PDB file of C-alpha atoms and ligand atoms in Angstrom:
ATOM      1  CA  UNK I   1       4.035  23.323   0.376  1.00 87.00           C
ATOM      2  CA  UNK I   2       0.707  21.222  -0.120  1.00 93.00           C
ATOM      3  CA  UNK I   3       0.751  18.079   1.499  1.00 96.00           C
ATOM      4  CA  UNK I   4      -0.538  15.365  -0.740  1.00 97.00           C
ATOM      5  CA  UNK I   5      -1.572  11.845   1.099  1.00 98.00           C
ATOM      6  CA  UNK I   6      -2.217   9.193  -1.249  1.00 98.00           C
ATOM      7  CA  UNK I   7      -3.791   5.821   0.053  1.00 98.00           C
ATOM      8  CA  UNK I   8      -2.432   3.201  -2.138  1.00 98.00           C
ATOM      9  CA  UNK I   9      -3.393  -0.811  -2.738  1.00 97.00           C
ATOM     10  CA  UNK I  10      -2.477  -3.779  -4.447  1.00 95.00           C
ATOM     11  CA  UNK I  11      -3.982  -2.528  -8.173  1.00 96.00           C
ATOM     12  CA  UNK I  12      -1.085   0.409  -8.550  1.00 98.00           C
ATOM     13  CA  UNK I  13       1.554  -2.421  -8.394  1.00 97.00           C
ATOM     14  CA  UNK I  14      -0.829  -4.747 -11.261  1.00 96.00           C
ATOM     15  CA  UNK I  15       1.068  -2.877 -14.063  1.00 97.00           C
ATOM     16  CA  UNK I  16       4.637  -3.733 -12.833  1.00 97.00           C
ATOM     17  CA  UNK I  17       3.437  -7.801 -12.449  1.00 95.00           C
ATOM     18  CA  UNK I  18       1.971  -8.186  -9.437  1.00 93.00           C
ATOM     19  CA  UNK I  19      -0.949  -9.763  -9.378  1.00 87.00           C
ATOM     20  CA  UNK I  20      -3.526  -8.194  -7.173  1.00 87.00           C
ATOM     21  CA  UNK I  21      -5.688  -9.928  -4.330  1.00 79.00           C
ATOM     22  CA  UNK I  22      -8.911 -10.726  -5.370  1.00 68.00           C
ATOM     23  CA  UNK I  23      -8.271 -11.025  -8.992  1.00 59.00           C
ATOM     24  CA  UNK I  24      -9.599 -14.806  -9.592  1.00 55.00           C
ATOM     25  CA  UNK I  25     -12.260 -16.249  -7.908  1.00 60.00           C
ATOM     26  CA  UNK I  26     -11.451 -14.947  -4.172  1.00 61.00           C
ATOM     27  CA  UNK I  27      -7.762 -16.819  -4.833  1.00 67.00           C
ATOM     28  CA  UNK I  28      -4.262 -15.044  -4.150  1.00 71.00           C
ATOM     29  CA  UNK I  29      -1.759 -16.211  -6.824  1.00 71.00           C
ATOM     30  CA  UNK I  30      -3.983 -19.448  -6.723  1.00 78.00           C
ATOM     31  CA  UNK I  31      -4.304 -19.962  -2.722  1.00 81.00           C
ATOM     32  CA  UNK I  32      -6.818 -19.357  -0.641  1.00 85.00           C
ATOM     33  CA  UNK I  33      -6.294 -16.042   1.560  1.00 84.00           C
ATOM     34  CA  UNK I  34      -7.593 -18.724   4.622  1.00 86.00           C
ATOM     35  CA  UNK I  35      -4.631 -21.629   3.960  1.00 89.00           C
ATOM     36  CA  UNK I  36      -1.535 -18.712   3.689  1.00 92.00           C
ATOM     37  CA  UNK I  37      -2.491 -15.573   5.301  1.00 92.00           C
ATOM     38  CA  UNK I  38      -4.103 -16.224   8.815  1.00 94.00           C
ATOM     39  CA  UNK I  39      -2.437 -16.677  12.195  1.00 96.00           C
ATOM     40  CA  UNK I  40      -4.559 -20.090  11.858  1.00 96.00           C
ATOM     41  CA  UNK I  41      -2.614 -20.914   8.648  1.00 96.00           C
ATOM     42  CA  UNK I  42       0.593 -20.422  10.212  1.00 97.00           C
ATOM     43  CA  UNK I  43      -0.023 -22.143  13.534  1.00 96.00           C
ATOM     44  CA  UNK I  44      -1.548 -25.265  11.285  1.00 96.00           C
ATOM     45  CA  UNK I  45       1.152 -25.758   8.683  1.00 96.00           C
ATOM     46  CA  UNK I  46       4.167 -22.414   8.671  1.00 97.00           C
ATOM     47  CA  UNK I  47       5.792 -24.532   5.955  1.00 96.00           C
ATOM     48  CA  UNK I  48       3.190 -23.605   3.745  1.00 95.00           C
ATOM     49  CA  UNK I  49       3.241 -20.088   4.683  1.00 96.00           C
ATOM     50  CA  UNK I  50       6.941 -19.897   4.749  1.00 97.00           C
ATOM     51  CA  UNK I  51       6.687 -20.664   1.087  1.00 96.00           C
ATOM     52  CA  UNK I  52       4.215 -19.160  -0.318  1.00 95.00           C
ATOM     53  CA  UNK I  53       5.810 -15.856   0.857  1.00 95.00           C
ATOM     54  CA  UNK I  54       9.022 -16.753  -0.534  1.00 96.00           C
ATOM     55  CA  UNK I  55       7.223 -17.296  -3.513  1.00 94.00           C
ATOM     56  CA  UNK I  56       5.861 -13.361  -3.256  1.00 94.00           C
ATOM     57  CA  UNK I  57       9.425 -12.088  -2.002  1.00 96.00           C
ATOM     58  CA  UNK I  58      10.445 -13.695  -5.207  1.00 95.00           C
ATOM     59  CA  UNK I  59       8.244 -11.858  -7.676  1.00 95.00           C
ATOM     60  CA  UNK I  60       8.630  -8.608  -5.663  1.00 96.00           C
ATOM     61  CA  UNK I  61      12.696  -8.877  -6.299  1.00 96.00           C
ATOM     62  CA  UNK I  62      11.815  -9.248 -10.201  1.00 96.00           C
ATOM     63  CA  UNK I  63       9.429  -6.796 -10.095  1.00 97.00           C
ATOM     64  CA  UNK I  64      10.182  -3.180 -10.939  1.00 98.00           C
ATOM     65  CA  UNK I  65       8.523   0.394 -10.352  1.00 98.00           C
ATOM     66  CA  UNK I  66       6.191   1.382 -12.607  1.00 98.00           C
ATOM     67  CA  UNK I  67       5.504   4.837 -14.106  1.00 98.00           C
ATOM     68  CA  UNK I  68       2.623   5.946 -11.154  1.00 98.00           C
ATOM     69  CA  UNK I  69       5.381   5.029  -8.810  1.00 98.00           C
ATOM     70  CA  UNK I  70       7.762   6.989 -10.541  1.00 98.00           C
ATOM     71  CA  UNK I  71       5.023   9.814 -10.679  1.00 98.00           C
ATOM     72  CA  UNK I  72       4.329   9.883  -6.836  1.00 98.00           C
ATOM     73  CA  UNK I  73       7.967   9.958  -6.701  1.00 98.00           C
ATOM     74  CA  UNK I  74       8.567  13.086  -8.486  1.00 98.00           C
ATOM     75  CA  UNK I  75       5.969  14.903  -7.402  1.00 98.00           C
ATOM     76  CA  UNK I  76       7.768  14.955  -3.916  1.00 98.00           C
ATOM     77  CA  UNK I  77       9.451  17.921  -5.841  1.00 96.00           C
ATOM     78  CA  UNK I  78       6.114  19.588  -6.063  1.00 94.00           C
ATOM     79  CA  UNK I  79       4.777  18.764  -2.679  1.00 95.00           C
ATOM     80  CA  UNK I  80       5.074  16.981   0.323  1.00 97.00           C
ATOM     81  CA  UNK I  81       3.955  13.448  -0.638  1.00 98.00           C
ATOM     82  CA  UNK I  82       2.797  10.730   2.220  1.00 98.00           C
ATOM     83  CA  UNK I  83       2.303   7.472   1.199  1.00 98.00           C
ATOM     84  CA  UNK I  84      -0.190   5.067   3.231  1.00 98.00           C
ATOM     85  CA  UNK I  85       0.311   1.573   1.279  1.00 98.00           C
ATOM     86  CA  UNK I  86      -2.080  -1.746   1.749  1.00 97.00           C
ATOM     87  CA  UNK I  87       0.996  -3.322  -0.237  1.00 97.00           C
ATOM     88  CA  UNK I  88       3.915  -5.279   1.222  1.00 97.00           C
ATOM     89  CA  UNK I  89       6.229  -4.758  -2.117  1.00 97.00           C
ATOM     90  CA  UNK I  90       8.513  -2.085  -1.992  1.00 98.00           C
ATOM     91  CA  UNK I  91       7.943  -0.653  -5.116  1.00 98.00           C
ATOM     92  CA  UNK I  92       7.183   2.997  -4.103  1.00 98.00           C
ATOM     93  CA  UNK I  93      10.300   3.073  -2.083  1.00 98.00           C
ATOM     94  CA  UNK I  94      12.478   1.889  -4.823  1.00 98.00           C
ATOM     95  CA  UNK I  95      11.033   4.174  -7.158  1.00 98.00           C
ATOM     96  CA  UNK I  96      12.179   7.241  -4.192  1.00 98.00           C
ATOM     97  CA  UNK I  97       9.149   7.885  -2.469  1.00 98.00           C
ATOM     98  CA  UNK I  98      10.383   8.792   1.380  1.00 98.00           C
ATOM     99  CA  UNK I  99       7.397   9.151   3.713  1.00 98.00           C
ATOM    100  CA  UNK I 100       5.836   5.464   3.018  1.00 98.00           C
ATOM    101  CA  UNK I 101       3.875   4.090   5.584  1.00 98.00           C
ATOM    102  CA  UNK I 102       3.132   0.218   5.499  1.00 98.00           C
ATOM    103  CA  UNK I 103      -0.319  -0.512   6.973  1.00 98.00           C
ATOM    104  CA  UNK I 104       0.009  -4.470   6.431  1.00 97.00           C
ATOM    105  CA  UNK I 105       3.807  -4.645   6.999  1.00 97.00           C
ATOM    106  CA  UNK I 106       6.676  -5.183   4.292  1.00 97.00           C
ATOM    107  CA  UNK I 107       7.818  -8.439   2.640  1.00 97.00           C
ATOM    108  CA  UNK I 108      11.265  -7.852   2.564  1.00 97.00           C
ATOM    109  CA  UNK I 109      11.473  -7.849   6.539  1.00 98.00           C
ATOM    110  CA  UNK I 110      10.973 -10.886   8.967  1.00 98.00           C
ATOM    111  CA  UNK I 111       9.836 -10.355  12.703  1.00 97.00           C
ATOM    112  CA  UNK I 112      10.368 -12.630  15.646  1.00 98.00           C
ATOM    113  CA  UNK I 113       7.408 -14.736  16.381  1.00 97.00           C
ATOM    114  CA  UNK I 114       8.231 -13.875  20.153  1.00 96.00           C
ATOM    115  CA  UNK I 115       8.987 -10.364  20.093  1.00 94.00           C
ATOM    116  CA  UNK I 116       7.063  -8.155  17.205  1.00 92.00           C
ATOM    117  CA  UNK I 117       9.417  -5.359  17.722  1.00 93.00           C
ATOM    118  CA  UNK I 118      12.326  -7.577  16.541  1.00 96.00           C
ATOM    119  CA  UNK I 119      12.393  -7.034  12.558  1.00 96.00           C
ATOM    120  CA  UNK I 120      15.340  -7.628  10.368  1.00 97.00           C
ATOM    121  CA  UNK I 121      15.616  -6.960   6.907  1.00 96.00           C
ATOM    122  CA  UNK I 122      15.704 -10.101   4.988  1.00 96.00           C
ATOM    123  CA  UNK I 123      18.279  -8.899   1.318  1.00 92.00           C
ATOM    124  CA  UNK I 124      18.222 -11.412  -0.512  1.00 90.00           C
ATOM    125  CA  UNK I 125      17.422 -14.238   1.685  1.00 95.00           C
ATOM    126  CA  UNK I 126      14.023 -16.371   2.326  1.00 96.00           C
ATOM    127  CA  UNK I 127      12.790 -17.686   5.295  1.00 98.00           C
ATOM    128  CA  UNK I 128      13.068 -21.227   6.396  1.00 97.00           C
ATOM    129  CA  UNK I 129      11.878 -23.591   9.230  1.00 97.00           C
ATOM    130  CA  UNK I 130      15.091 -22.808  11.966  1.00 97.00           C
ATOM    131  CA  UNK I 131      15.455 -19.505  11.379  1.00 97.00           C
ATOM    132  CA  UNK I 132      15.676 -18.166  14.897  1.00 97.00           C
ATOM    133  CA  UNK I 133      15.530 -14.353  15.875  1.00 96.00           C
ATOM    134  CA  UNK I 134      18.369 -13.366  18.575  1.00 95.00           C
ATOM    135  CA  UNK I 135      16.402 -14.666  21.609  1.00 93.00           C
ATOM    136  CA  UNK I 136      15.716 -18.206  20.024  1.00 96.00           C
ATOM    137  CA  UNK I 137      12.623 -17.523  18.465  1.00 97.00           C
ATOM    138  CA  UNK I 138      11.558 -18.661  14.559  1.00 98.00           C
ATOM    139  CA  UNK I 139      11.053 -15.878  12.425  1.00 98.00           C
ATOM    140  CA  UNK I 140       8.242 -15.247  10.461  1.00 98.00           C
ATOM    141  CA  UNK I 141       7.345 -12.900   7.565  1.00 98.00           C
ATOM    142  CA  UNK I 142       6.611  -9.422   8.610  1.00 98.00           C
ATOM    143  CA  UNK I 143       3.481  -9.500   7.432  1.00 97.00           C
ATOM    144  CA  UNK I 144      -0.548  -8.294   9.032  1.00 97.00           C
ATOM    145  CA  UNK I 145      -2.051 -11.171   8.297  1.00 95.00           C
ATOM    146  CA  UNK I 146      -5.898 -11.372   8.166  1.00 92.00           C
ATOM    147  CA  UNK I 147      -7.575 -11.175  12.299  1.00 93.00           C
ATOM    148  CA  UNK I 148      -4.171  -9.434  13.199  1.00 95.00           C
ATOM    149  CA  UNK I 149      -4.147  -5.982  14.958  1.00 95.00           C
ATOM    150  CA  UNK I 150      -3.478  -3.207  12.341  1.00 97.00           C
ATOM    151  CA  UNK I 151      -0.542  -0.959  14.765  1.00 95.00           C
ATOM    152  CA  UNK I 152       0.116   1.444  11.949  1.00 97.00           C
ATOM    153  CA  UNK I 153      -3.435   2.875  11.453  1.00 98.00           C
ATOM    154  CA  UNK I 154      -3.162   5.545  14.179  1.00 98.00           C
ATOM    155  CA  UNK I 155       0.126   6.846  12.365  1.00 98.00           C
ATOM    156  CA  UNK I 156      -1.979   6.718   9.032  1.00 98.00           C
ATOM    157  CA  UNK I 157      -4.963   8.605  10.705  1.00 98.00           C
ATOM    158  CA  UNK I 158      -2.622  10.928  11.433  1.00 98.00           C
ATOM    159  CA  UNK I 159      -1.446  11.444   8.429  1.00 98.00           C
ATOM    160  CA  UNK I 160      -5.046  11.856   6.849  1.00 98.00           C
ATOM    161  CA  UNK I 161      -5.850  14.886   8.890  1.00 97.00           C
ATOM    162  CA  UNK I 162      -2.675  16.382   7.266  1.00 97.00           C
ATOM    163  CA  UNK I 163      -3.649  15.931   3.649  1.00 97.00           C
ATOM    164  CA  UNK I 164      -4.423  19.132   1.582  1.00 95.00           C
ATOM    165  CA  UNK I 165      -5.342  16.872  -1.332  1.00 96.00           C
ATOM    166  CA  UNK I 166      -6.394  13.037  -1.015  1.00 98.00           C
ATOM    167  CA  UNK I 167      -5.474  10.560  -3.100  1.00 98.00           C
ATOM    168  CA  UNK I 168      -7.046   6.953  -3.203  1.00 98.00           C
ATOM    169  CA  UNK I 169      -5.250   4.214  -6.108  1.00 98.00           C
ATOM    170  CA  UNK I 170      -5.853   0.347  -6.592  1.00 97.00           C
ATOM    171  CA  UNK I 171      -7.583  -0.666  -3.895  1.00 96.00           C
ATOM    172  CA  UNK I 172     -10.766  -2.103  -3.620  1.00 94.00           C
ATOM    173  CA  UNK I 173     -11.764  -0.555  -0.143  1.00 95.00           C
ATOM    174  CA  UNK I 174     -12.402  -4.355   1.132  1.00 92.00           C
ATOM    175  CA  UNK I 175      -9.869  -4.581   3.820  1.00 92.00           C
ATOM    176  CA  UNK I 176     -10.542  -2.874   7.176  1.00 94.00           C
ATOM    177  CA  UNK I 177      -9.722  -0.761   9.025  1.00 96.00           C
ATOM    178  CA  UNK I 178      -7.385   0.623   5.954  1.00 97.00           C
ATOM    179  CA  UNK I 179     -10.873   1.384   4.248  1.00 97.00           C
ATOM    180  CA  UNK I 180     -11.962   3.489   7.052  1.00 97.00           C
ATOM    181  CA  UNK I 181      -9.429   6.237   6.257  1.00 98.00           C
ATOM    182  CA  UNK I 182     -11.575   7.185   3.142  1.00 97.00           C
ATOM    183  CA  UNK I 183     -13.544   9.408   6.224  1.00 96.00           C
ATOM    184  CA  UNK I 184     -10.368  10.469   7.985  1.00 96.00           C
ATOM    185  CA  UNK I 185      -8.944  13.365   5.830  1.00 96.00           C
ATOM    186  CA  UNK I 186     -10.771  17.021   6.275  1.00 95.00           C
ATOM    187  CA  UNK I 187     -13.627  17.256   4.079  1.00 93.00           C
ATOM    188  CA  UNK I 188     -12.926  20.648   2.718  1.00 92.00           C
ATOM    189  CA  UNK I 189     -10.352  18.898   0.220  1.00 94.00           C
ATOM    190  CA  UNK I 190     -10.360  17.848  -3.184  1.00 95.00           C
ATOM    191  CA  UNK I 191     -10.303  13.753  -3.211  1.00 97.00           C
ATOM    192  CA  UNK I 192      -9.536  11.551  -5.972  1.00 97.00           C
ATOM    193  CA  UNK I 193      -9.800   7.901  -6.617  1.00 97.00           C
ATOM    194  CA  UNK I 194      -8.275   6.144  -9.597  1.00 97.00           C
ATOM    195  CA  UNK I 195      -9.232   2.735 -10.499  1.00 97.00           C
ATOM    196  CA  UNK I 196      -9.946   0.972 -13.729  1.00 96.00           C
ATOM    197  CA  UNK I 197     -13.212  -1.015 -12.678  1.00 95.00           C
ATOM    198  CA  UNK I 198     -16.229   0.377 -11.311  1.00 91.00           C
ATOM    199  CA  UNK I 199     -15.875   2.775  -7.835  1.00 90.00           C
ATOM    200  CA  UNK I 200     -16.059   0.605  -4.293  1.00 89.00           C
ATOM    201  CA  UNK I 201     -19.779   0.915  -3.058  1.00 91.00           C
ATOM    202  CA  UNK I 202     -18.346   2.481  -0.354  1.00 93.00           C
ATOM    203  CA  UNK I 203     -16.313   5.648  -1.883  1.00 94.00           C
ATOM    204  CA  UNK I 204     -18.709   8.724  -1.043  1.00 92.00           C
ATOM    205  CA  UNK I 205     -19.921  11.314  -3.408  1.00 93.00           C
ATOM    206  CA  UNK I 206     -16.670  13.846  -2.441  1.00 94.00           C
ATOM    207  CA  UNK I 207     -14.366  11.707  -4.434  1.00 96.00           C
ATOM    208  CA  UNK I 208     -14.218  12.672  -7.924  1.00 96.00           C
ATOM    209  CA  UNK I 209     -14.061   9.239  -9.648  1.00 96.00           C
ATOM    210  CA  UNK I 210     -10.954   8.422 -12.345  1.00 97.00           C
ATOM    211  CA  UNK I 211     -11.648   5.193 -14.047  1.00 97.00           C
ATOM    212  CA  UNK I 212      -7.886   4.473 -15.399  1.00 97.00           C
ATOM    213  CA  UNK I 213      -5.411   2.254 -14.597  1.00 98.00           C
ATOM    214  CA  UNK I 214      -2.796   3.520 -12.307  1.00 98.00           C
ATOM    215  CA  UNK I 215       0.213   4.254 -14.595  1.00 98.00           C
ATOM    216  CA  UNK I 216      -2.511   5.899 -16.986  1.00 97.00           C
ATOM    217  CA  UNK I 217      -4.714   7.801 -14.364  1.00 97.00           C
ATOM    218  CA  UNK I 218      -2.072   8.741 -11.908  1.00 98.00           C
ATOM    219  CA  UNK I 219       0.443  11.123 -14.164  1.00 98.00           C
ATOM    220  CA  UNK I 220      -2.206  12.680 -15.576  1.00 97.00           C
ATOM    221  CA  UNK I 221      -3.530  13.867 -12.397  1.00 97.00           C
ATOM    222  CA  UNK I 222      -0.490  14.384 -10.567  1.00 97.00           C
ATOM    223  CA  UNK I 223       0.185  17.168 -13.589  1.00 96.00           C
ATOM    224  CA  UNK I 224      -2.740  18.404 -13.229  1.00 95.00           C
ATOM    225  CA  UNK I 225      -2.096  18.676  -9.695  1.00 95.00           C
ATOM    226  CA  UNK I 226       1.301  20.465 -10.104  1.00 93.00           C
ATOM    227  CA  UNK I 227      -0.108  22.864 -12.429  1.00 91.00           C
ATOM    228  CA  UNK I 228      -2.653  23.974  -9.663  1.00 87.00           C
ATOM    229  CA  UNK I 229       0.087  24.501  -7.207  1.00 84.00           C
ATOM    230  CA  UNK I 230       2.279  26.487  -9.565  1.00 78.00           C
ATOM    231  CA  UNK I 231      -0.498  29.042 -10.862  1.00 75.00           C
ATOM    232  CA  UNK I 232      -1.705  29.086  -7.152  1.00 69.00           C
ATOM    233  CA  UNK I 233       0.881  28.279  -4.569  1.00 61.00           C
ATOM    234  CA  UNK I 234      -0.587  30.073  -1.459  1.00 56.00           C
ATOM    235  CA  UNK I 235      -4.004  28.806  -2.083  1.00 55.00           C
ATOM    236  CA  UNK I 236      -6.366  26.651  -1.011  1.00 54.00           C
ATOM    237  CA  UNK I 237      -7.866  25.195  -3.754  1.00 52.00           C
ATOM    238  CA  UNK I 238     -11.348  23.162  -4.127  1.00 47.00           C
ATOM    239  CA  UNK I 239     -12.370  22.422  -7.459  1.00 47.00           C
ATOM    240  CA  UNK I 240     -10.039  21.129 -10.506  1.00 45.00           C
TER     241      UNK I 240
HETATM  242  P1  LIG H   1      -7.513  -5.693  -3.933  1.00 53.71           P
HETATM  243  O1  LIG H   1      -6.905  -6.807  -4.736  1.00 53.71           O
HETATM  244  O2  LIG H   1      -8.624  -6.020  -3.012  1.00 53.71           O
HETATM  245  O3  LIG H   1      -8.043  -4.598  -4.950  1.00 53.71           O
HETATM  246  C1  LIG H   1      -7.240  -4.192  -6.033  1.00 53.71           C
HETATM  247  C2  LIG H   1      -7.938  -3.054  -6.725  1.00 53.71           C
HETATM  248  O4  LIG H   1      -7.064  -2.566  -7.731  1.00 53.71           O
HETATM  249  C3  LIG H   1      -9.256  -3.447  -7.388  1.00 53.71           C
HETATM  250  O5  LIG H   1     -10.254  -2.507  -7.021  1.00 53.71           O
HETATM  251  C4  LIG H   1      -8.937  -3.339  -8.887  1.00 53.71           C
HETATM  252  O6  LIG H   1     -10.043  -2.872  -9.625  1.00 53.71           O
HETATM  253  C5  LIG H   1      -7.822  -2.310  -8.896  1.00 53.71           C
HETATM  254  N1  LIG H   1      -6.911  -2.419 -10.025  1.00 53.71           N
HETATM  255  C6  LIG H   1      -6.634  -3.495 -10.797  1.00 53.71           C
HETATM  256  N2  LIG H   1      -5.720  -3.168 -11.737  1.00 53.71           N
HETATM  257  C7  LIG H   1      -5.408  -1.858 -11.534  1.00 53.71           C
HETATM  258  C8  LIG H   1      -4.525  -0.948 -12.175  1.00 53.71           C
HETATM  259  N3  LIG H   1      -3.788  -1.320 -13.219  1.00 53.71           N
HETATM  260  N4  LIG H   1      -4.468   0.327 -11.716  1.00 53.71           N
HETATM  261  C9  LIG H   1      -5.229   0.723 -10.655  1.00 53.71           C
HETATM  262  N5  LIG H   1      -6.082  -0.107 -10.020  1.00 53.71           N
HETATM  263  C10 LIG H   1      -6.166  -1.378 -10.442  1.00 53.71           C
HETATM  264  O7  LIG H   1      -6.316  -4.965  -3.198  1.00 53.71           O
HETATM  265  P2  LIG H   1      -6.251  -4.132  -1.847  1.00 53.71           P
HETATM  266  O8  LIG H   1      -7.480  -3.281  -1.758  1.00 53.71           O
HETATM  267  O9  LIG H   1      -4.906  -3.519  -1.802  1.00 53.71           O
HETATM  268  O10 LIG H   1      -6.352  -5.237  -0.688  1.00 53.71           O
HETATM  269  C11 LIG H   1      -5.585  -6.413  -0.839  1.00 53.71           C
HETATM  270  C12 LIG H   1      -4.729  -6.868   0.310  1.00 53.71           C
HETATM  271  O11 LIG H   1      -3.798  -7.825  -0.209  1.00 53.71           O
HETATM  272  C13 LIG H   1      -3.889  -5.776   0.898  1.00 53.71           C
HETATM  273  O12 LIG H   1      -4.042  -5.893   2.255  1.00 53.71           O
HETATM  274  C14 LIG H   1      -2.433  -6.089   0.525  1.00 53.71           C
HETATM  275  O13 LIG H   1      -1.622  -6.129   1.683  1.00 53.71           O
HETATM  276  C15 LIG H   1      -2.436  -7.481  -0.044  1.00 53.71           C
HETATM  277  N6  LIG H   1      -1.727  -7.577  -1.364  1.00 53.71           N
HETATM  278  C16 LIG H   1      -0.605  -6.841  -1.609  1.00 53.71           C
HETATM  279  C17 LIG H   1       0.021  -6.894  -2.856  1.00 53.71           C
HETATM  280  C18 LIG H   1       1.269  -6.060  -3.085  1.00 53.71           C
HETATM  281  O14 LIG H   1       1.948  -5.727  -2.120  1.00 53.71           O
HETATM  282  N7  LIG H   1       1.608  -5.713  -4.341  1.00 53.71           N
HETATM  283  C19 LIG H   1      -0.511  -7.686  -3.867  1.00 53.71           C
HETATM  284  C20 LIG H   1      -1.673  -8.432  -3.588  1.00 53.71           C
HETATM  285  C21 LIG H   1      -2.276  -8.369  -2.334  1.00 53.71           C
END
């Protein structure tokens, strides 16, 4: 079986409602990134932060998958299909993607402010002021904010050198290091990026360029994909 790795970002999630980061004016759903997602924000004023990611745990409940979730999905049928996500919604898990690797953490969880290996798995609850982890300490969301350490990136590195095939979907390439692992899969493979705007400056003449929208771009070259693997299953492919 091929093994697909798709690097995804905040634009596939855009067509099921969720606003992506720097949409208007350098502001996330009208804050700036400085006041809400910093250690600095948090040690200045966690009330703040507390709810303005209860705000996005909120619109991630109401949110649902959309059809290039649904696609990466069912292509797991086709190959083996490893997900390295910028996004903190769980969208490609609850539209039954299984390998999904969270490079900036996952809303629905909150970690102990003492102890980052303490995570619990919030349901349907928000986080408040008081709410203390086993060993007394608050919890906060589980969350890489901006100047945090990235631990998942040698797991995702990993998984880059793995990829027959290398996807890249709604992201803008402005957050590091999850950028960096544009130069981390083998560069004998085919490479795709899909995005409706122009390509990131820094995408590099391997990647053939899709300028679509996720749920438009992503099907279509997912099928595309499949019909590759069918007609040529033992194969190494390079050119589409
Ligand atoms: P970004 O906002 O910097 O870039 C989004 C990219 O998606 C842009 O290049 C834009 O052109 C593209 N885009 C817009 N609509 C699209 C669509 N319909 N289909 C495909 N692409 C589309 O996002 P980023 O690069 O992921 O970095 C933002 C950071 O903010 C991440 O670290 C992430 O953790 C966080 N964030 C997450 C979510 C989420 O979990 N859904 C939402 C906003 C921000």
């Amino acid at each position: 079986m091929h093994t697909c790795v798709i690097l995804t970002g905040a634009g596939i999630s855009a067509e099921s409602g969720l606003q992506t980061f720097r949409g208007q004016g350098g502001l996330w759903e009208g804050s700036r990134v400085e006041e809400v997602a910093t250690p600095q924000a948090w040690a200045q004023d966690p009330a703040r932060v507390l709810r303005f990611y209860n705000q996005r745990r909120d619109q991630v409940r109401a949110a649902r998958p959309n059809a290039a979730h649904r696609a990466l999905a069912e292509f797991q049928q086709i190959a083996e299909v490893r997900i390295i996500t910028q996004n903190v919604d769980d969208l490609h898990e609850r539209a039954g993607s299984t390998q999904v690797l969270h490079l900036h953490g996952e809303i629905r969880r909150a970690r102990s402010t003492s102890n980052p290996a303490f995570t619990v798995d919030l349901g349907e609850k928000d986080i408040a002021l008081g709410d203390l982890c086993p060993h007394g300490s608050q919890l906060r969301p589980d969350i890489v904010w901006f100047g945090e350490a990235v631990p998942a990136i040698h797991e995702a590195v990993h998984w880059c050198a793995l990829a027959d095939v290398f996807i890249v979907v709604g992201t803008s390439l402005a957050v590091y290091p999850a950028a960096s692992l544009i130069d981390c899969f083998p560069p004998e493979i085919p490479a795709f990026c899909i995005n409706p705007d122009a390509a990131p400056s820094n995408l590099g003449s391997e990647f053939t360029y899709i300028q679509a929208t996720a749920v438009e771009g992503l099907p279509r070259l997912l099928n595309h994909l499949a019909q590759n693997f069918q007609e040529r299953p033992h194969e190494h492919f390079d050119c589409f």
